[in-house]
Amino acid sequence: MKGVLNPPPKSLFHLYFLKERAGEETISMNMGRYNNEQREEEEEEVEDREVGDWKWKEEEYDESFSRSSRQLLIAKSNYMSRRRVNTTSQIAIFGANACPIESLDYEIVENELFKQDWRSRKKIQIFQYIVLKWAFALIVGLGTGLVGLVNNIAVENIAGFKLLLVTDLMEKEKYYMAFAAYAGCNVVLATAAAVLCAFISPAAAGSGIPEVKAYLNGIDAHSVLAPSTLFVKVFGAILGVSAGFVVGKEGPMVHTGACIASLLGQGGSRKYHLTWKWLRYFKNDRDRRDLITCGAAAGVAAAFRAPVGGVLFALEEAASWWRSALLWRTFFTTAIVAIVLRAFIEYCSTGKCGLFGQGGLIMYDVSSASVKYSGMDVLAVVLLGVIGGIFGSLYNYLIDKVLRIYSIINEKGPTFKVLLVVSIALLTSFCYYGLPWSATCIPCPTSKSVSCPGTEESENYKRFQCPSGHYNDLASLFLNTNDDAIRNLLSTSTGNEFRISSLFIFLGTVYFLGIVTYGIAIPSGLFIPVILAGASYGRLVGRLFKNVSKLDTGLFSLLGAASLLGGTMRMTVSLCVILLELTNDLLLLPLMMLVLLISKTVADNFNKGVYEQIVKLKGMPFMEAHAEPYMSNLVVRDVLLGPLITFSGVEKVGNILHALRCTGHNGFPVIDEPPLSDAPELCGLVLRSHLLVLLKGKVFSRDRILAGEEVLREIATFDFAKPGSGKGIKLEDLDIEEEEMDMFVDLHPITNASPYTVVETMSLAKAAILFRQLGLRHMCVVPRSQERPPIVGILTRHDFMPEHILGLYPDIKPHK
Amino acid sequence: MKGVLNPPPKSLFHLYFLKERAGEETISMNMGRYNNEQREEEEEEVEDREVGDWKWKEEEYDESFSRSSRQLLIAKSNYMSRRRVNTTSQIAIFGANACPIESLDYEIVENELFKQDWRSRKKIQIFQYIVLKWAFALIVGLGTGLVGLVNNIAVENIAGFKLLLVTDLMEKEKYYMAFAAYAGCNVVLATAAAVLCAFISPAAAGSGIPEVKAYLNGIDAHSVLAPSTLFVKVFGAILGVSAGFVVGKEGPMVHTGACIASLLGQGGSRKYHLTWKWLRYFKNDRDRRDLITCGAAAGVAAAFRAPVGGVLFALEEAASWWRSALLWRTFFTTAIVAIVLRAFIEYCSTGKCGLFGQGGLIMYDVSSASVKYSGMDVLAVVLLGVIGGIFGSLYNYLIDKVLRIYSIINEKGPTFKVLLVVSIALLTSFCYYGLPWSATCIPCPTSKSVSCPGTEESENYKRFQCPSGHYNDLASLFLNTNDDAIRNLLSTSTGNEFRISSLFIFLGTVYFLGIVTYGIAIPSGLFIPVILAGASYGRLVGRLFKNVSKLDTGLFSLLGAASLLGGTMRMTVSLCVILLELTNDLLLLPLMMLVLLISKTVADNFNKGVYEQIVKLKGMPFMEAHAEPYMSNLVVRDVLLGPLITFSGVEKVGNILHALRCTGHNGFPVIDEPPLSDAPELCGLVLRSHLLVLLKGKVFSRDRILAGEEVLREIATFDFAKPGSGKGIKLEDLDIEEEEMDMFVDLHPITNASPYTVVETMSLAKAAILFRQLGLRHMCVVPRSQERPPIVGILTRHDFMPEHILGLYPDIKPHK
């Protein structure tokens, strides 16, 4: 019922659509020409109808044709008025560039090859497979943990050096020099990050969580998990965070974890001829998906030092598909991350990591505060949650608007991307250095336990321009790394450290900068900006309620962060656990749960979670877990688009090539016909990728005979394994000679005899949920009546997209 | 791959089988007679073949018959040698009694009625439904939280009173009197619990987690969530725990939460005419399942004061089916529990709850211990994990053996059940009172911060028979409630409190008693016994490794508990979070994760988790998340058992009645035939329960005409709503007159036009996973060939049971 109230946001894709249309039409015209030539050759009369701007021509189903090997079935429609146009895009924006997308094959393709392979597997091979699975999880954990550490150490050292330089200059009262140094460092670091991002891997821009979420939902884009993306994500995140942007490293860490996992799952890089035979069992999307889920969990675990939170994040937000065995493997991966982090933090605490050193496994420890609260406090917290929810959804709304503007700028080319980054860097530098001047100096607290003004870069009390014995509270927040600013905001028993006006200025600044920073061409996480804004918001509320509530302002700050996170991300259990692991205060659990529930409930009334919104905006065909209400009124045959192209069990090579050329389909039903069987009989489904391998293997015969055995002998099972994104055989790689076009090839060995099916009368809503739950790419539609052919259509992800359905039935009101 | 190494344990059902067989054969004979009469009346010649001891006769498919309205299709088999006997049981042991079981209808039955109802729903009704869902979750949370509190307060007061009495008598050196008082109290309490359990609700015996797990997997038994079970579970658990048994309250709390949820989900009790119209939307198994999942989570949350742990427990262990919206609702429920607990603990801390009072939200706080560990400590912990895993799996093995013996005793009648409970109570009393005498007195530690010997009942240092200034360390463990014993074991900075010999004796005793106590006729949780044994084991290891490891013995104790829990329960994330919430020590997280992973891995090599094992032992047809390896070699048509009984779209009343009487089937395919359609056409599936309502409504017509509209007018949608377990219309309730037998009834309005289908060539493994993933009751098998009828069989839960498949194909080796 979630979707009932929100109109589907228009996709950013439309911005790119005009650009892409030109190319598409060329292809479509070429194909049209080819179509006509082929058809003339075959001397068959097929009516040609132009049906909008989509790629295929529609061909009428006709009796004589049905007996030919290539069948084109048009799904009968109850509604003749509908437009036969697939209006959903096959291109989405991954990172900051448009990129063609495909679906992933999560289904187990149970064809003869698979079965033979399965039967021939010995115990030792099964054991090897299991060991490998766990070894990979181990490597992902180790790798992500190490990247997390490197990131931490690098950021602390680079940003620390920068801040020390500024502090030194300020102590010498060279204020303009200090600003020049500060802004100069920021711009240089930002430019480096932007150049990496704009020129090497545009897909590395942004958080990365929407991309990983889309991948785990079954959407594949070539560059999104490529090694170059990994490289840029790691170094871009370090540079970006060091440059003082209001960005975090958790989104990039999740993406990094997923990239490491993907690299392993593809069995190394083929470019460098690093493929091993013992990696063969991992040559499928299913195992890769599991590994990438582990990688995403490891990313959160490494970014927040929150292993259990990482598992829950992967479960609640990232993954679209889950099983309990995966829970265990994810848990193992994050445990490894925790152990790596723990060991290195121990090592660094001896001072061997430069400026990095303070802090244990808990990033922002608030456990020292006493957690006593009464009814009045709970009321204050409820109010905090409600307002946090409203601000959270406003955050999402503004991010959406800003992203639309930025996409116009980013589209103009890499130089504009870099310029945008530089201007935001300058803006941030101005705010961060300029605003503290507006604060008046505060005398240091008399307590001896704190060093005030602080001498080290991460201390609570910054001197800035103040005389000795005083501190500037705004500088304590602005002239720090984001992590240290959050630590200061969450610090307990320092109720009066920050003035209300300072908190107000800081809140406004980070809220605004957080919104305008997301979407520029650097790796940028959303968690830290939201936590920063939320913590200052919470502390502000705590200060305002000081007279009525006895809860520590540090705890108010934590609850404020929770409320804003709940309002933007819309997670519950995982946020709760992540915040607990960040702050080590279990006693606050009931209040934290309350705040998260309230803010999510409030925010859900306005719009969707920020990651879902970005996924939609990028035009990715994401399958939702629930069906739209109007889908209950349609049945699957209502959305079937013709023509359906089927193959015979033993098919002419020319027909297959023709079908592969003319359509973009990735799955074709195989139907045995009377010479081979008593009546038309459904054999199953073949995949385009398998067909290409089979054609390349050239196990052809002159006559229409079953040659299954031969195929199994000639082509190794391994050749059919799915390669990594964009690395498969392409149609152009085939070298079929003219005489081979009339030969036959036996499709039975590669036909998946266990395709998932639905009856044509199944309601679209039920089918959509089934499709998503099983993570399918193709779903066969079987007829309800005995007199029709054994399969009447194939449903894919695009057939369930609201844009497609509402395009077919413009009269449907999307909201009930 | 988990199942590869373990033989499927034989079901306890076999013990009951002989008993049940007699009744079954009577039914089968009666039906046989009826069959023959009917057939003679209809003057049809059908071959009669006796096929073992199963209920149905098999009838040959024949052409003339196919045109009649009742079609009996026999699935073709590739293997003619197989025995056509369904060897799986339709009866399982719920609680301690045999009980007929059914499957639950989790599928949305999308028939005309449903669609009409859906269309007619106004916005206000949808809103009402959503509000109701959350209100129910709220009530479940409140209810379970309150039961948890009542349980806590009652146990603390009853057991506290008992222990105070014993301590008083011992101080007066009346040792025999003290024993008499101790044993007397225990026996009286135990007898009360046993009488409740044996005479009022046998289903309330045991942990309840296996039953809830089975329910959420789709297995329904009448009494398992009945109000009487709830009553016995609540009071039986209080009495049982107070009686000093080595049992916990968490399993019973989970069951209690589920019962409360079920009561709400059924819309109150029909017995007391408490049904409201506004509860109508909840009249289906799907919503009930969601609510019961929330109830299970609330149970864990209330038992351990661990709200996040509760959510994860429900997710990892209890539920077979999950979606992210449910995560949120579960989270809400446990948040309510946490808030209720928090409020009452605050209230009780002022001393208004009798002997209950100490302790906050954290049950066993160990956060004061410093968590510093080196490589040597990690090695010790690894060893701890390995041995813990072995002991955990041994625990499961022994519980299995003991349960088999007990089931023979329990079968003899309620009196024997009570006697068994009394003897175990006496045994426990002997051990608990007798064994401390073997310990020599230890001088109290000199530190002033502890009161030694303690004066209050829950103190660390018990005097027992010792002179003043000394304490008996064994008595500190034995003469306490289980909770306090665990608290003592986990207490930090008291490294020398317990001697190695004492820990050894305690470990042996609770390990042994824990095993022999589970299975007697009282509500008995497994968590606390395992934590008790594990904590003493961990502390023992900590003492032994004292010279090589600097880790606090209290933390060793916690890790020991984790290792034994991991070894028996085989959960990971949820155990980890529950233990964290119990002990409030996040810094121990990496070590805890390590221990859990190791112990689970080790134990998985020997047998299954304890709950899975009990589910199997009770003969419940539990669908596993993974398929057995041999299932990949079979396709679905290989396990189809004939005959398939189908109905025509407009069917003779007599035929329906006949089919309902002769078979136990709960779903029948509906096929429209040539008078009504051009060719045989699959309409969908009707449920037995809907047929019964339709027949009771008597919307019959003299001719074979479509009367759908009339049905929709005459019978309210609400009448078709699924009532609670065992409350539906029965065949005997129908009152069909002789003349009505030849009339027709239109089945279209109640036919689910969206049944889930698989092709007959789908591999059994894939179908099994699909079946489980969707939580189905019926799965239609469609033919691959056009010439066969549109449906060739129906798969149910029993068709996927290993016993059934291995019964059909005795040659299959279950292990690859």
CSV table of N, CA and C in Angstrom, one decimal, chain B residues 742-806:
chain,number,residue,atom,x,y,z
B,742,ASP,N,-28.8,-33.8,-8.1
B,742,ASP,CA,-28.7,-33.7,-9.6
B,742,ASP,C,-28.7,-32.3,-10.1
B,743,MET,N,-28.7,-31.3,-9.2
B,743,MET,CA,-28.7,-30.0,-9.6
B,743,MET,C,-27.3,-29.5,-9.9
B,744,PHE,N,-27.1,-28.3,-10.5
B,744,PHE,CA,-25.8,-27.8,-10.9
B,744,PHE,C,-25.4,-26.6,-10.0
B,745,VAL,N,-24.1,-26.5,-9.9
B,745,VAL,CA,-23.7,-25.3,-9.1
B,745,VAL,C,-22.5,-24.7,-9.9
B,746,ASP,N,-22.5,-23.4,-10.0
B,746,ASP,CA,-21.4,-22.7,-10.8
B,746,ASP,C,-20.2,-22.4,-9.9
B,747,LEU,N,-19.1,-23.0,-10.3
B,747,LEU,CA,-17.9,-22.9,-9.5
B,747,LEU,C,-17.1,-21.7,-9.8
B,748,HIS,N,-17.4,-21.0,-10.9
B,748,HIS,CA,-16.5,-20.0,-11.4
B,748,HIS,C,-16.2,-18.9,-10.4
B,749,PRO,N,-17.3,-18.4,-9.6
B,749,PRO,CA,-17.0,-17.3,-8.7
B,749,PRO,C,-16.0,-17.7,-7.6
B,750,ILE,N,-15.8,-18.9,-7.3
B,750,ILE,CA,-14.9,-19.3,-6.2
B,750,ILE,C,-13.6,-19.9,-6.7
B,751,THR,N,-13.5,-19.9,-8.1
B,751,THR,CA,-12.3,-20.5,-8.6
B,751,THR,C,-11.1,-19.5,-8.7
B,752,ASN,N,-10.0,-19.9,-8.1
B,752,ASN,CA,-8.8,-19.1,-8.1
B,752,ASN,C,-8.2,-19.2,-9.5
B,753,ALA,N,-8.4,-18.1,-10.3
B,753,ALA,CA,-7.9,-18.1,-11.7
B,753,ALA,C,-6.4,-17.9,-11.8
B,754,SER,N,-5.7,-17.7,-10.7
B,754,SER,CA,-4.3,-17.5,-10.7
B,754,SER,C,-3.5,-18.5,-9.9
B,755,PRO,N,-3.7,-19.8,-10.2
B,755,PRO,CA,-3.0,-20.8,-9.4
B,755,PRO,C,-1.5,-20.7,-9.9
B,756,TYR,N,-0.6,-21.1,-9.0
B,756,TYR,CA,0.8,-21.2,-9.4
B,756,TYR,C,1.0,-22.5,-10.1
B,757,THR,N,1.7,-22.4,-11.2
B,757,THR,CA,1.9,-23.6,-12.1
B,757,THR,C,3.4,-23.9,-12.3
B,758,VAL,N,3.6,-25.2,-12.6
B,758,VAL,CA,5.0,-25.6,-13.0
B,758,VAL,C,4.8,-26.5,-14.2
B,759,VAL,N,5.7,-26.6,-15.1
B,759,VAL,CA,5.6,-27.5,-16.2
B,759,VAL,C,6.0,-28.9,-15.6
B,760,GLU,N,5.5,-29.9,-16.2
B,760,GLU,CA,5.7,-31.3,-15.7
B,760,GLU,C,7.2,-31.7,-15.8
B,761,THR,N,8.0,-31.0,-16.7
B,761,THR,CA,9.4,-31.4,-16.8
B,761,THR,C,10.3,-30.6,-15.9
B,762,MET,N,9.7,-29.8,-15.0
B,762,MET,CA,10.5,-29.0,-14.1
B,762,MET,C,11.2,-30.0,-13.1
B,763,SER,N,12.4,-29.7,-12.8
B,763,SER,CA,13.1,-30.6,-11.8
B,763,SER,C,12.5,-30.4,-10.5
B,764,LEU,N,12.4,-31.5,-9.8
B,764,LEU,CA,11.7,-31.6,-8.5
B,764,LEU,C,12.4,-30.6,-7.5
B,765,ALA,N,13.7,-30.5,-7.6
B,765,ALA,CA,14.5,-29.6,-6.7
B,765,ALA,C,14.0,-28.2,-6.8
B,766,LYS,N,13.9,-27.8,-8.1
B,766,LYS,CA,13.5,-26.4,-8.4
B,766,LYS,C,12.1,-26.2,-7.9
B,767,ALA,N,11.2,-27.2,-8.1
B,767,ALA,CA,9.8,-27.0,-7.7
B,767,ALA,C,9.7,-27.0,-6.2
B,768,ALA,N,10.5,-27.7,-5.5
B,768,ALA,CA,10.5,-27.8,-4.1
B,768,ALA,C,10.8,-26.4,-3.5
B,769,ILE,N,11.9,-25.8,-4.1
B,769,ILE,CA,12.3,-24.5,-3.6
B,769,ILE,C,11.2,-23.4,-3.9
B,770,LEU,N,10.6,-23.5,-5.1
B,770,LEU,CA,9.6,-22.6,-5.4
B,770,LEU,C,8.4,-22.8,-4.5
B,771,PHE,N,8.0,-24.0,-4.2
B,771,PHE,CA,6.9,-24.3,-3.3
B,771,PHE,C,7.1,-23.7,-1.9
B,772,ARG,N,8.3,-23.9,-1.4
B,772,ARG,CA,8.6,-23.4,-0.1
B,772,ARG,C,8.7,-21.8,-0.1
B,773,GLN,N,9.3,-21.3,-1.1
B,773,GLN,CA,9.6,-19.9,-1.2
B,773,GLN,C,8.3,-19.1,-1.2
B,774,LEU,N,7.3,-19.7,-1.9
B,774,LEU,CA,6.0,-19.0,-2.1
B,774,LEU,C,5.0,-19.4,-0.9
B,775,GLY,N,5.4,-20.4,-0.1
B,775,GLY,CA,4.5,-20.8,0.9
B,775,GLY,C,3.2,-21.4,0.4
B,776,LEU,N,3.3,-22.3,-0.5
B,776,LEU,CA,2.1,-22.8,-1.2
B,776,LEU,C,1.5,-23.9,-0.5
B,777,ARG,N,0.2,-24.2,-0.9
B,777,ARG,CA,-0.5,-25.4,-0.4
B,777,ARG,C,-0.7,-26.3,-1.6
B,778,HIS,N,-1.0,-25.7,-2.7
B,778,HIS,CA,-1.2,-26.5,-4.0
B,778,HIS,C,-0.4,-25.9,-5.1
B,779,MET,N,0.2,-26.7,-5.9
B,779,MET,CA,0.9,-26.2,-7.1
B,779,MET,C,0.4,-27.1,-8.3
B,780,CYS,N,-0.1,-26.4,-9.3
B,780,CYS,CA,-0.7,-27.1,-10.4
B,780,CYS,C,0.5,-27.5,-11.4
B,781,VAL,N,0.4,-28.7,-11.9
B,781,VAL,CA,1.3,-29.2,-12.9
B,781,VAL,C,0.7,-29.1,-14.3
B,782,VAL,N,1.3,-28.3,-15.2
B,782,VAL,CA,0.7,-28.2,-16.5
B,782,VAL,C,1.5,-29.1,-17.5
B,783,PRO,N,0.9,-29.6,-18.5
B,783,PRO,CA,1.6,-30.5,-19.4
B,783,PRO,C,2.5,-29.7,-20.3
B,784,ARG,N,3.5,-30.4,-20.9
B,784,ARG,CA,4.4,-29.7,-21.8
B,784,ARG,C,3.8,-29.9,-23.2
B,785,SER,N,2.9,-30.8,-23.4
B,785,SER,CA,2.4,-31.1,-24.7
B,785,SER,C,1.0,-30.6,-24.9
B,786,GLN,N,0.7,-30.2,-26.1
B,786,GLN,CA,-0.5,-29.5,-26.4
B,786,GLN,C,-1.7,-30.5,-26.4
B,787,GLU,N,-1.4,-31.8,-26.6
B,787,GLU,CA,-2.5,-32.8,-26.7
B,787,GLU,C,-3.0,-33.3,-25.4
B,788,ARG,N,-2.4,-32.9,-24.3
B,788,ARG,CA,-2.8,-33.4,-23.0
B,788,ARG,C,-3.8,-32.4,-22.4
B,789,PRO,N,-4.6,-32.8,-21.4
B,789,PRO,CA,-5.5,-31.9,-20.8
B,789,PRO,C,-4.7,-30.7,-20.1
B,790,PRO,N,-5.4,-29.6,-19.9
B,790,PRO,CA,-4.6,-28.4,-19.5
B,790,PRO,C,-4.0,-28.5,-18.1
B,791,ILE,N,-4.3,-29.5,-17.3
B,791,ILE,CA,-3.6,-29.7,-16.0
B,791,ILE,C,-3.4,-31.2,-15.8
B,792,VAL,N,-2.3,-31.6,-15.4
B,792,VAL,CA,-2.0,-33.1,-15.2
B,792,VAL,C,-1.8,-33.5,-13.8
B,793,GLY,N,-1.8,-32.6,-12.9
B,793,GLY,CA,-1.7,-33.0,-11.5
B,793,GLY,C,-1.5,-31.8,-10.6
B,794,ILE,N,-1.6,-32.1,-9.3
B,794,ILE,CA,-1.4,-31.1,-8.3
B,794,ILE,C,-0.4,-31.6,-7.3
B,795,LEU,N,0.6,-30.7,-7.0
B,795,LEU,CA,1.6,-31.1,-6.0
B,795,LEU,C,1.2,-30.4,-4.7
B,796,THR,N,1.4,-31.2,-3.6
B,796,THR,CA,1.2,-30.6,-2.3
B,796,THR,C,2.5,-30.9,-1.5
B,797,ARG,N,2.5,-30.3,-0.3
B,797,ARG,CA,3.6,-30.5,0.6
B,797,ARG,C,4.1,-31.9,0.7
B,798,HIS,N,3.2,-32.8,0.8
B,798,HIS,CA,3.6,-34.2,1.0
B,798,HIS,C,4.3,-34.8,-0.1
B,799,ASP,N,4.1,-34.3,-1.3
B,799,ASP,CA,4.8,-34.8,-2.5
B,799,ASP,C,6.3,-34.5,-2.5
B,800,PHE,N,6.7,-33.5,-1.6
B,800,PHE,CA,8.1,-33.1,-1.6
B,800,PHE,C,8.8,-33.8,-0.4
B,801,MET,N,8.1,-34.5,0.4
B,801,MET,CA,8.7,-35.1,1.6
B,801,MET,C,9.7,-36.2,1.2
B,802,PRO,N,10.8,-36.2,1.7
B,802,PRO,CA,11.8,-37.3,1.4
B,802,PRO,C,11.2,-38.7,1.6
B,803,GLU,N,10.4,-38.9,2.7
B,803,GLU,CA,9.8,-40.2,2.9
B,803,GLU,C,9.0,-40.6,1.7
B,804,HIS,N,8.2,-39.7,1.2
B,804,HIS,CA,7.3,-40.0,0.1
B,804,HIS,C,8.2,-40.4,-1.2
B,805,ILE,N,9.1,-39.5,-1.5
B,805,ILE,CA,9.9,-39.7,-2.7
B,805,ILE,C,10.7,-41.0,-2.6
B,806,LEU,N,11.3,-41.2,-1.5
B,806,LEU,CA,12.1,-42.4,-1.3
B,806,LEU,C,11.3,-43.6,-1.2
